[in-house]
Structures are given as C-alpha cells and as structure tokens.
C-alpha cells in the first residue's frame, strides 16, 4: 500500500484543462485512467496468500470490476455534485463491505476521498474526509484479516484520505477560480465592447448627421429645380457632391483615427473599462507633452494592454496612470493596488515589451504591493 502515495503526486496536476467542461471524447482520452492501476492492490491479497479461501479471488475481482465501473462513470460524466451518489457513496459502501475480508480494499476510501475533493464544496468535502477516516477505523475492528497484515492495509489510507483529498480539493478550488476569472474577463470584454459600440454610434451620428441631412435637403431642392431653373439645379448638385465628398473624407479620417490610437483616447477608454470593474482611476498627465504619432500609438497600445490586465486580473480597487517626461526619457506608469504577485507574463505583456523595444524603450514590472508597470522610452524616439 505504500505505493499508493504516488497518487498524491499525480493528483496535484490532474487535468488542468478541467475535463468536466470537455466532451466525452476528451475524457475518454485523459490519462486519469491510469489511477485504476491502484486496484491491483486489491488483487494482491489473494495472490500473496499461501492458501486463499475459495471466495477471496471472486471477491477481489468483483471489487475491482465494480470500482472500475464507478470510476468510469464519474470520469465520463465530468466533475459535479452528482458524484456524491454516482461515485462517492457507492465507493464508500463497497469499501466498507469488502475491507473486512480484503484489507487492501481500503483503497476505495482513497478513491472516494479524491472524488469528494474533486466535486464537492470545501466544507462538504472535509466532512466526507472525516467520515471516510472513521469508516476506515471501524472496518479495521471487524476485519477478518490477521495481524499485522490488517494494519498494512488500513494505516496508509488514514493519511492518504486527507493528503489526496486535500490535493484534489485545492485543484477544485483552482478550477473554480479559473472559471470565475473567465467570467470576469468576459464581463470586462463585454463592457468594453458595449462602450466602444456606443462611442462609434455617437461619433458616426455627430459626424454624418449634419452632412447627410444637408445632402438630403439639397437633393430634394435639386429635384424641384431641374425643370424650373436648370442652372441653379446644377449648382445645387455640385454643392451636394462637395458635401458628400467631405462626409466621405471625414469617415475615412475617423476610421484611420480608430486604427491609430492616442493616449487621451485610451485614457477615456480605460476610465470606462475600469469603472465597469469597480476600479477608481486617477490620472496624472503632462498636458504640455507632445508625442510623435507613431510613438503615441505604441504607448497607447501599451496603456490599453496594461489597463486590460488590471481589469481582468488585478482585483484592484484603484489604479493610477501617470505620463511625464524629462530631458532624457518619457515615462508611462500604470499602478494598481491589487493582488500583485510574480505570475509568468502572458502574450499580451510579451507583445507590449516588443512594441516598446522598437522605440528603444524598456518595460519594468513589479508586483510586491499591487502591480506597477513602468514603461520608459528615450525622449528622442517620441519627439
């Protein structure tokens, strides 16, 4: 039974992609089936017994088959609270019935503890760990297996129920946190999309409303003047064409502006996105600072990425954005009072570093108290 401790090492890395959210085909291909190998301990007792009773092999085989079926059902149905009736209770009952006759059948209590940690809330899972520990202790009292072989099968589960159960419980909590993070990210993206749509709608209305109204009115007038005053009708048509060309040029200019971002536009977008996440934004901006359009575009994208990270990951209540310059460099600082940490950088921050590096600048990230992202660019690259 000492080899069962290997389960604890593997359990800590179980299926980070959370097979509960995957298809049945994905769960069929998972490597978690390897844990059925621990059922070999159940077969070990009749195998190593010099003169096993007639019922020991059938009992061991039946326990293995039933456990494999319960394990397969739990794995294929995904992780859910339903496992309390489809996996945890049946494994605990089967273990309680078989262990008095086959000491290694106590491995079923470990399977049940893993299933409880995998699928139940923290408080309920801990109660199951206590119950399984007590059940293991009761079965040792009524076991027909002689000493000291009885203890070899009962003592390791007393510890492994808790070790493996708590590891699975931690994985369960981590999956819940990842799901909550996905929900928060989706909410931030939705709010940003809605805000951007509203901005585009306002800009298009303000931009095209007057021009198109003038075109419609001149078209109506031209239609009436075609026969009565052809010369004036021609002049009105020329004016209508000029208005239409101006509107088209304005639309093209606006579209170009959306593709070529700037600091102030991104600050306004940041204010909307962070407000949707409940984050207070403070801005310290050097109003006299004038940047080249290309440099401002890159700094604007950097600001967008940093603010997105604050909204998605920081769990902050406040965020400070500062932009200033001295004789040598321009500095953009985004600081929040969130959870901080030294988690590996994602593709967003990696891309940010690459963009800033093109300007000859550098990015420094600290996470000791919240997270602070400091972007510095040589002044000659931005003026």
Tab-separated table of C-alpha atoms in Angstrom:
chain	number	residue	atom	x	y	z
A	1	UNK	CA	0.000	0.000	0.000
A	2	UNK	CA	2.920	2.416	0.344
A	3	UNK	CA	2.980	2.808	-3.421
A	4	UNK	CA	-0.459	4.374	-3.220
A	5	UNK	CA	1.326	7.514	-2.008
A	6	UNK	CA	2.252	8.089	-5.657
A	7	UNK	CA	-1.352	9.070	-6.161
A	8	UNK	CA	-0.722	12.246	-4.209
A	9	UNK	CA	1.970	13.401	-6.634
A	10	UNK	CA	-0.155	12.845	-9.702
A	11	UNK	CA	-3.296	14.259	-8.178
A	12	UNK	CA	-1.750	17.690	-7.786
A	13	UNK	CA	-1.522	18.056	-11.560
A	14	UNK	CA	-4.756	16.435	-12.581
A	15	UNK	CA	-6.234	17.722	-15.798
A	16	UNK	CA	-5.592	21.459	-15.627
A	17	UNK	CA	-7.967	21.910	-18.546
A	18	UNK	CA	-10.810	20.614	-16.356
A	19	UNK	CA	-12.273	17.631	-18.175
A	20	UNK	CA	-15.698	18.469	-16.769
A	21	UNK	CA	-16.005	21.179	-19.387
A	22	UNK	CA	-14.707	18.973	-22.188
A	23	UNK	CA	-16.513	16.489	-24.396
A	24	UNK	CA	-16.921	12.780	-23.661
A	25	UNK	CA	-14.279	12.070	-26.310
A	26	UNK	CA	-11.773	14.274	-24.459
A	27	UNK	CA	-12.488	12.497	-21.180
A	28	UNK	CA	-12.005	9.131	-22.867
A	29	UNK	CA	-8.500	10.210	-23.881
A	30	UNK	CA	-7.466	11.559	-20.475
A	31	UNK	CA	-4.559	9.941	-18.649
A	32	UNK	CA	-6.571	9.811	-15.413
A	33	UNK	CA	-7.485	6.239	-16.331
A	34	UNK	CA	-4.038	5.269	-15.055
A	35	UNK	CA	-5.300	5.598	-11.476
A	36	UNK	CA	-7.287	2.403	-11.965
A	37	UNK	CA	-3.916	0.676	-11.627
A	38	UNK	CA	-4.116	1.070	-7.868
A	39	UNK	CA	-6.838	-1.577	-7.861
A	40	UNK	CA	-4.032	-4.109	-8.269
A	41	UNK	CA	-3.545	-3.790	-4.511
A	42	UNK	CA	-6.962	-5.432	-4.062
A	43	UNK	CA	-5.763	-8.424	-6.085
A	44	UNK	CA	-2.528	-8.590	-4.114
A	45	UNK	CA	-4.108	-10.160	-1.029
A	46	UNK	CA	-5.376	-13.395	-2.610
A	47	UNK	CA	-2.278	-13.543	-4.816
A	48	UNK	CA	0.187	-13.452	-1.920
A	49	UNK	CA	-1.935	-15.517	0.467
A	50	UNK	CA	-0.426	-19.053	0.609
A	51	UNK	CA	-3.798	-20.798	0.805
A	52	UNK	CA	-6.586	-18.328	-0.121
A	53	UNK	CA	-10.194	-19.179	0.646
A	54	UNK	CA	-12.440	-20.015	-2.292
A	55	UNK	CA	-14.199	-16.665	-2.082
A	56	UNK	CA	-11.114	-14.376	-1.966
A	57	UNK	CA	-10.413	-14.255	-5.708
A	58	UNK	CA	-14.084	-13.721	-6.733
A	59	UNK	CA	-14.390	-11.001	-4.080
A	60	UNK	CA	-11.232	-9.204	-5.222
A	61	UNK	CA	-12.236	-9.407	-8.899
A	62	UNK	CA	-15.776	-8.182	-8.159
A	63	UNK	CA	-14.452	-5.219	-6.144
A	64	UNK	CA	-12.086	-4.260	-8.979
A	65	UNK	CA	-14.782	-4.512	-11.647
A	66	UNK	CA	-17.358	-2.523	-9.674
A	67	UNK	CA	-14.819	0.162	-8.746
A	68	UNK	CA	-13.687	0.458	-12.367
A	69	UNK	CA	-17.308	0.931	-13.453
A	70	UNK	CA	-17.934	3.598	-10.798
A	71	UNK	CA	-14.676	5.360	-11.680
A	72	UNK	CA	-15.502	5.303	-15.402
A	73	UNK	CA	-18.994	6.716	-14.803
A	74	UNK	CA	-17.590	9.515	-12.648
A	75	UNK	CA	-14.893	10.363	-15.192
A	76	UNK	CA	-17.172	10.285	-18.245
A	77	UNK	CA	-19.926	12.331	-16.612
A	78	UNK	CA	-17.481	15.036	-15.562
A	79	UNK	CA	-16.951	16.651	-12.189
A	80	UNK	CA	-20.173	17.694	-10.480
A	81	UNK	CA	-22.009	17.440	-7.189
A	82	UNK	CA	-23.882	14.447	-8.652
A	83	UNK	CA	-20.783	12.372	-7.894
A	84	UNK	CA	-21.950	12.122	-4.295
A	85	UNK	CA	-24.437	9.458	-5.431
A	86	UNK	CA	-22.712	8.118	-8.550
A	87	UNK	CA	-19.210	7.726	-7.109
A	88	UNK	CA	-18.537	8.772	-3.510
A	89	UNK	CA	-21.311	6.897	-1.692
A	90	UNK	CA	-21.055	3.693	-3.781
A	91	UNK	CA	-17.260	3.546	-3.346
A	92	UNK	CA	-17.524	4.144	0.401
A	93	UNK	CA	-20.196	1.443	0.791
A	94	UNK	CA	-18.284	-1.018	-1.385
A	95	UNK	CA	-15.108	-0.351	0.599
A	96	UNK	CA	-16.901	-0.815	3.915
A	97	UNK	CA	-18.356	-4.156	2.774
A	98	UNK	CA	-15.173	-5.539	1.196
A	99	UNK	CA	-12.434	-4.301	3.525
A	100	UNK	CA	-13.213	-6.660	6.450
A	101	UNK	CA	-12.410	-9.551	4.066
A	102	UNK	CA	-9.739	-7.901	1.892
A	103	UNK	CA	-7.639	-5.378	3.759
A	104	UNK	CA	-6.368	-3.700	0.573
A	105	UNK	CA	-9.932	-2.836	-0.450
A	106	UNK	CA	-9.457	0.177	1.838
A	107	UNK	CA	-8.021	1.847	-1.271
A	108	UNK	CA	-11.663	2.537	-2.168
A	109	UNK	CA	-11.816	5.050	0.691
A	110	UNK	CA	-9.000	6.966	-1.028
A	111	UNK	CA	-10.879	6.911	-4.336
A	112	UNK	CA	-13.963	8.225	-2.538
A	113	UNK	CA	-11.936	10.993	-0.854
A	114	UNK	CA	-10.461	12.040	-4.212
A	115	UNK	CA	-13.940	12.162	-5.749
A	116	UNK	CA	-15.226	14.239	-2.823
A	117	UNK	CA	-12.377	16.739	-3.085
A	118	UNK	CA	-12.844	16.855	-6.854
A	119	UNK	CA	-16.518	17.703	-6.900
A	120	UNK	CA	-17.858	18.978	-3.568
A	121	UNK	CA	-17.601	22.356	-1.837
A	122	UNK	CA	-14.807	22.687	0.716
A	123	UNK	CA	-16.946	22.228	3.848
A	124	UNK	CA	-18.827	19.197	2.480
A	125	UNK	CA	-15.608	17.596	1.210
A	126	UNK	CA	-13.935	17.923	4.617
A	127	UNK	CA	-16.934	16.251	6.277
A	128	UNK	CA	-16.557	13.359	3.860
A	129	UNK	CA	-12.856	13.067	4.712
A	130	UNK	CA	-13.770	12.790	8.395
A	131	UNK	CA	-16.450	10.211	7.658
A	132	UNK	CA	-14.169	8.102	5.455
A	133	UNK	CA	-11.455	8.189	8.106
A	134	UNK	CA	-13.932	6.996	10.710
A	135	UNK	CA	-15.220	4.304	8.353
A	136	UNK	CA	-11.668	3.060	7.777
A	137	UNK	CA	-11.153	2.880	11.525
A	138	UNK	CA	-14.391	0.945	12.101
A	139	UNK	CA	-13.647	-1.627	9.406
A	140	UNK	CA	-10.277	-2.448	10.958
A	141	UNK	CA	-12.104	-3.518	14.126
A	142	UNK	CA	-14.339	-6.018	12.333
A	143	UNK	CA	-11.790	-7.257	9.803
A	144	UNK	CA	-11.159	-10.973	9.461
A	145	UNK	CA	-7.630	-10.400	8.122
A	146	UNK	CA	-4.999	-11.428	10.706
A	147	UNK	CA	-2.442	-9.061	12.173
A	148	UNK	CA	-0.106	-7.487	11.134
A	149	UNK	CA	-1.411	-7.723	7.533
A	150	UNK	CA	-4.587	-5.979	8.599
A	151	UNK	CA	-2.675	-2.849	9.631
A	152	UNK	CA	-0.693	-2.741	6.385
A	153	UNK	CA	-3.924	-2.208	4.521
A	154	UNK	CA	-5.630	0.135	7.000
A	155	UNK	CA	-2.965	2.542	8.214
A	156	UNK	CA	-1.875	4.155	4.876
A	157	UNK	CA	-5.462	5.204	3.926
A	158	UNK	CA	-5.791	7.051	7.241
A	159	UNK	CA	-3.222	9.543	5.923
A	160	UNK	CA	-3.888	9.288	2.192
A	161	UNK	CA	-7.590	10.064	2.563
A	162	UNK	CA	-6.542	13.515	3.762
A	163	UNK	CA	-3.450	14.005	1.606
A	164	UNK	CA	-5.108	13.124	-1.693
A	165	UNK	CA	-8.469	14.556	-0.702
A	166	UNK	CA	-6.959	17.945	0.183
A	167	UNK	CA	-4.866	17.992	-3.001
A	168	UNK	CA	-7.968	17.345	-5.072
A	169	UNK	CA	-9.839	19.970	-3.082
A	170	UNK	CA	-7.124	22.509	-3.888
A	171	UNK	CA	-7.402	21.598	-7.569
A	172	UNK	CA	-11.170	22.039	-7.315
A	173	UNK	CA	-10.733	25.497	-5.793
A	174	UNK	CA	-8.226	26.379	-8.523
A	175	UNK	CA	-10.670	25.345	-11.241
A	176	UNK	CA	-13.378	27.442	-9.600
A	177	UNK	CA	-11.034	30.431	-9.528
A	178	UNK	CA	-10.182	29.935	-13.205
A	179	UNK	CA	-13.871	29.799	-14.049
A	180	UNK	CA	-14.508	32.981	-12.069
A	181	UNK	CA	-11.580	34.598	-13.862
A	182	UNK	CA	-13.071	33.638	-17.225
A	183	UNK	CA	-16.376	35.145	-16.174
A	184	UNK	CA	-14.694	38.374	-15.058
A	185	UNK	CA	-12.728	38.564	-18.310
A	186	UNK	CA	-15.890	38.007	-20.335
A	187	UNK	CA	-17.654	40.740	-18.392
A	188	UNK	CA	-14.790	43.185	-18.931
A	189	UNK	CA	-14.671	42.412	-22.645
A	190	UNK	CA	-18.440	42.774	-22.927
A	191	UNK	CA	-18.414	46.142	-21.164
A	192	UNK	CA	-15.521	47.326	-23.330
A	193	UNK	CA	-17.339	46.183	-26.479
A	194	UNK	CA	-20.559	47.917	-25.447
A	195	UNK	CA	-18.701	51.120	-24.593
A	196	UNK	CA	-16.863	51.048	-27.925
A	197	UNK	CA	-20.096	50.475	-29.830
A	198	UNK	CA	-21.698	53.405	-28.043
A	199	UNK	CA	-18.713	55.605	-28.870
A	200	UNK	CA	-18.775	54.606	-32.522
A	201	UNK	CA	-22.525	55.250	-32.661
A	202	UNK	CA	-22.084	58.720	-31.140
A	203	UNK	CA	-19.176	59.584	-33.424
A	204	UNK	CA	-20.981	58.444	-36.552
A	205	UNK	CA	-24.108	60.317	-35.545
A	206	UNK	CA	-22.203	63.527	-34.854
A	207	UNK	CA	-20.032	63.116	-37.924
A	208	UNK	CA	-22.583	62.139	-40.543
A	209	UNK	CA	-25.834	63.561	-39.174
A	210	UNK	CA	-25.284	67.111	-40.356
A	211	UNK	CA	-23.624	66.197	-43.679
A	212	UNK	CA	-26.223	63.650	-44.733
A	213	UNK	CA	-29.078	65.942	-43.710
A	214	UNK	CA	-27.612	68.669	-45.940
A	215	UNK	CA	-27.253	66.196	-48.817
A	216	UNK	CA	-30.896	65.063	-48.485
A	217	UNK	CA	-32.208	68.643	-48.387
A	218	UNK	CA	-30.146	69.689	-51.441
A	219	UNK	CA	-31.255	66.565	-53.309
A	220	UNK	CA	-34.889	67.459	-52.692
A	221	UNK	CA	-34.276	71.036	-53.819
A	222	UNK	CA	-32.380	69.902	-56.914
A	223	UNK	CA	-35.252	67.646	-57.903
A	224	UNK	CA	-37.638	70.612	-57.866
A	225	UNK	CA	-35.232	72.902	-59.768
A	226	UNK	CA	-34.316	70.524	-62.582
A	227	UNK	CA	-37.060	71.891	-64.889
A	228	UNK	CA	-37.681	75.334	-63.397
A	229	UNK	CA	-34.049	76.512	-63.046
A	230	UNK	CA	-31.515	74.071	-64.556
A	231	UNK	CA	-28.576	76.378	-63.845
A	232	UNK	CA	-29.330	76.591	-60.150
A	233	UNK	CA	-30.094	72.869	-60.066
A	234	UNK	CA	-26.605	72.242	-61.436
A	235	UNK	CA	-25.061	74.443	-58.747
A	236	UNK	CA	-27.018	72.635	-56.044
A	237	UNK	CA	-25.890	69.272	-57.427
A	238	UNK	CA	-22.267	70.417	-57.328
A	239	UNK	CA	-22.710	71.558	-53.737
A	240	UNK	CA	-24.339	68.244	-52.861
A	241	UNK	CA	-21.383	66.393	-54.387
A	242	UNK	CA	-18.959	68.517	-52.359
A	243	UNK	CA	-20.873	67.757	-49.129
A	244	UNK	CA	-20.850	64.049	-49.900
A	245	UNK	CA	-17.089	64.079	-50.558
A	246	UNK	CA	-16.464	65.918	-47.292
A	247	UNK	CA	-18.547	63.358	-45.416
A	248	UNK	CA	-16.642	60.501	-47.080
A	249	UNK	CA	-13.289	62.101	-46.201
A	250	UNK	CA	-14.441	62.588	-42.616
A	251	UNK	CA	-15.456	58.922	-42.357
A	252	UNK	CA	-12.068	57.804	-43.700
A	253	UNK	CA	-10.302	60.116	-41.281
A	254	UNK	CA	-12.325	58.776	-38.383
A	255	UNK	CA	-11.627	55.147	-39.327
A	256	UNK	CA	-7.931	55.954	-39.528
A	257	UNK	CA	-8.181	57.530	-36.105
A	258	UNK	CA	-9.662	54.331	-34.672
A	259	UNK	CA	-6.744	52.341	-36.037
A	260	UNK	CA	-4.169	54.915	-34.913
A	261	UNK	CA	-4.762	55.291	-31.220
A	262	UNK	CA	-3.548	58.030	-28.885
A	263	UNK	CA	-3.019	58.438	-25.167
A	264	UNK	CA	-6.072	60.561	-24.416
A	265	UNK	CA	-8.408	58.246	-26.298
A	266	UNK	CA	-7.015	55.279	-24.424
A	267	UNK	CA	-7.335	57.097	-21.104
A	268	UNK	CA	-11.012	57.678	-21.769
A	269	UNK	CA	-11.478	54.039	-22.755
A	270	UNK	CA	-9.551	52.980	-19.645
A	271	UNK	CA	-11.840	55.063	-17.462
A	272	UNK	CA	-14.908	53.320	-18.879
A	273	UNK	CA	-13.446	49.807	-18.657
A	274	UNK	CA	-12.143	50.225	-15.103
A	275	UNK	CA	-15.367	51.851	-13.953
A	276	UNK	CA	-17.196	48.761	-15.193
A	277	UNK	CA	-14.904	46.661	-12.995
A	278	UNK	CA	-15.358	48.873	-9.933
A	279	UNK	CA	-11.831	50.327	-10.138
A	280	UNK	CA	-11.229	54.017	-9.386
A	281	UNK	CA	-8.883	55.646	-11.899
A	282	UNK	CA	-6.502	58.509	-11.085
A	283	UNK	CA	-4.608	60.171	-13.919
A	284	UNK	CA	-1.568	62.434	-13.795
A	285	UNK	CA	-0.875	63.602	-17.350
A	286	UNK	CA	1.612	66.215	-18.510
A	287	UNK	CA	-0.677	68.301	-20.723
A	288	UNK	CA	2.277	70.037	-22.353
A	289	UNK	CA	3.769	66.771	-23.565
A	290	UNK	CA	3.580	66.326	-27.344
A	291	UNK	CA	4.466	62.954	-28.852
A	292	UNK	CA	5.080	61.715	-32.371
A	293	UNK	CA	2.024	59.875	-33.689
A	294	UNK	CA	3.846	56.545	-34.039
A	295	UNK	CA	5.275	56.711	-30.522
A	296	UNK	CA	1.946	57.805	-29.080
A	297	UNK	CA	0.261	54.922	-30.898
A	298	UNK	CA	2.648	52.401	-29.328
A	299	UNK	CA	2.301	53.932	-25.866
A	300	UNK	CA	-1.470	53.953	-26.323
A	301	UNK	CA	-1.444	50.232	-27.117
A	302	UNK	CA	0.790	49.634	-24.097
A	303	UNK	CA	-1.643	51.556	-21.915
A	304	UNK	CA	-4.545	49.543	-23.313
A	305	UNK	CA	-2.834	46.234	-22.547
A	306	UNK	CA	-1.886	47.302	-19.013
A	307	UNK	CA	-5.406	48.533	-18.226
A	308	UNK	CA	-6.884	45.324	-19.615
A	309	UNK	CA	-4.664	43.327	-17.254
A	310	UNK	CA	-5.747	45.483	-14.312
A	311	UNK	CA	-9.411	44.953	-15.145
A	312	UNK	CA	-9.033	41.217	-15.726
A	313	UNK	CA	-6.519	40.028	-13.173
A	314	UNK	CA	-5.596	42.599	-10.520
A	315	UNK	CA	-8.752	42.593	-8.342
A	316	UNK	CA	-7.838	46.166	-7.592
A	317	UNK	CA	-9.912	48.978	-6.125
A	318	UNK	CA	-7.780	51.819	-7.508
A	319	UNK	CA	-5.474	52.381	-10.440
A	320	UNK	CA	-3.054	55.235	-11.089
A	321	UNK	CA	-1.845	56.217	-14.561
A	322	UNK	CA	0.923	58.747	-14.949
A	323	UNK	CA	2.651	60.134	-18.034
A	324	UNK	CA	5.543	62.568	-17.742
A	325	UNK	CA	8.896	63.368	-19.327
A	326	UNK	CA	12.273	64.837	-18.525
A	327	UNK	CA	15.254	65.688	-20.726
A	328	UNK	CA	16.132	62.043	-21.319
A	329	UNK	CA	13.025	59.923	-21.328
A	330	UNK	CA	9.241	59.715	-21.406
A	331	UNK	CA	7.744	57.601	-18.653
A	332	UNK	CA	4.335	55.905	-18.571
A	333	UNK	CA	3.361	54.306	-15.245
A	334	UNK	CA	0.314	52.117	-14.590
A	335	UNK	CA	-0.003	51.085	-10.931
A	336	UNK	CA	-2.800	49.272	-9.128
A	337	UNK	CA	-3.433	48.186	-5.538
A	338	UNK	CA	-4.481	44.656	-6.459
A	339	UNK	CA	-3.121	41.229	-5.576
A	340	UNK	CA	0.258	41.711	-7.268
A	341	UNK	CA	2.444	38.630	-7.490
A	342	UNK	CA	5.082	37.324	-9.854
A	343	UNK	CA	2.969	35.179	-12.192
A	344	UNK	CA	4.503	34.417	-15.611
A	345	UNK	CA	3.819	37.016	-18.263
A	346	UNK	CA	1.284	36.264	-20.955
A	347	UNK	CA	1.427	37.013	-24.650
A	348	UNK	CA	-0.052	40.472	-24.077
A	349	UNK	CA	2.839	41.697	-21.927
A	350	UNK	CA	5.338	39.958	-24.185
A	351	UNK	CA	3.935	41.803	-27.186
A	352	UNK	CA	3.970	45.028	-25.181
A	353	UNK	CA	7.681	44.614	-24.470
A	354	UNK	CA	8.359	44.004	-28.155
A	355	UNK	CA	6.491	47.151	-29.207
A	356	UNK	CA	8.274	49.305	-26.639
A	357	UNK	CA	11.618	47.775	-27.605
A	358	UNK	CA	11.090	49.034	-31.168
A	359	UNK	CA	11.179	52.561	-29.742
A	360	UNK	CA	14.353	51.784	-27.826
A	361	UNK	CA	12.456	51.697	-24.560
A	362	UNK	CA	12.076	49.239	-21.694
A	363	UNK	CA	9.303	47.801	-19.529
A	364	UNK	CA	9.697	47.107	-15.820
A	365	UNK	CA	7.084	45.206	-13.852
A	366	UNK	CA	6.914	44.892	-10.072
A	367	UNK	CA	4.330	43.012	-8.048
A	368	UNK	CA	5.305	43.405	-4.398
A	369	UNK	CA	2.416	45.739	-3.459
A	370	UNK	CA	-0.156	45.557	-6.195
A	371	UNK	CA	1.344	45.683	-9.664
A	372	UNK	CA	3.286	48.562	-11.178
A	373	UNK	CA	4.164	48.658	-14.856
A	374	UNK	CA	6.745	51.297	-15.761
A	375	UNK	CA	7.393	51.989	-19.438
A	376	UNK	CA	10.286	54.265	-20.339
A	377	UNK	CA	11.109	55.460	-23.850
A	378	UNK	CA	14.030	57.697	-24.902
A	379	UNK	CA	12.810	61.229	-25.475
A	380	UNK	CA	14.383	61.374	-28.929
A	381	UNK	CA	12.162	58.493	-30.073
A	382	UNK	CA	8.919	60.276	-29.243
A	383	UNK	CA	9.571	63.935	-30.154
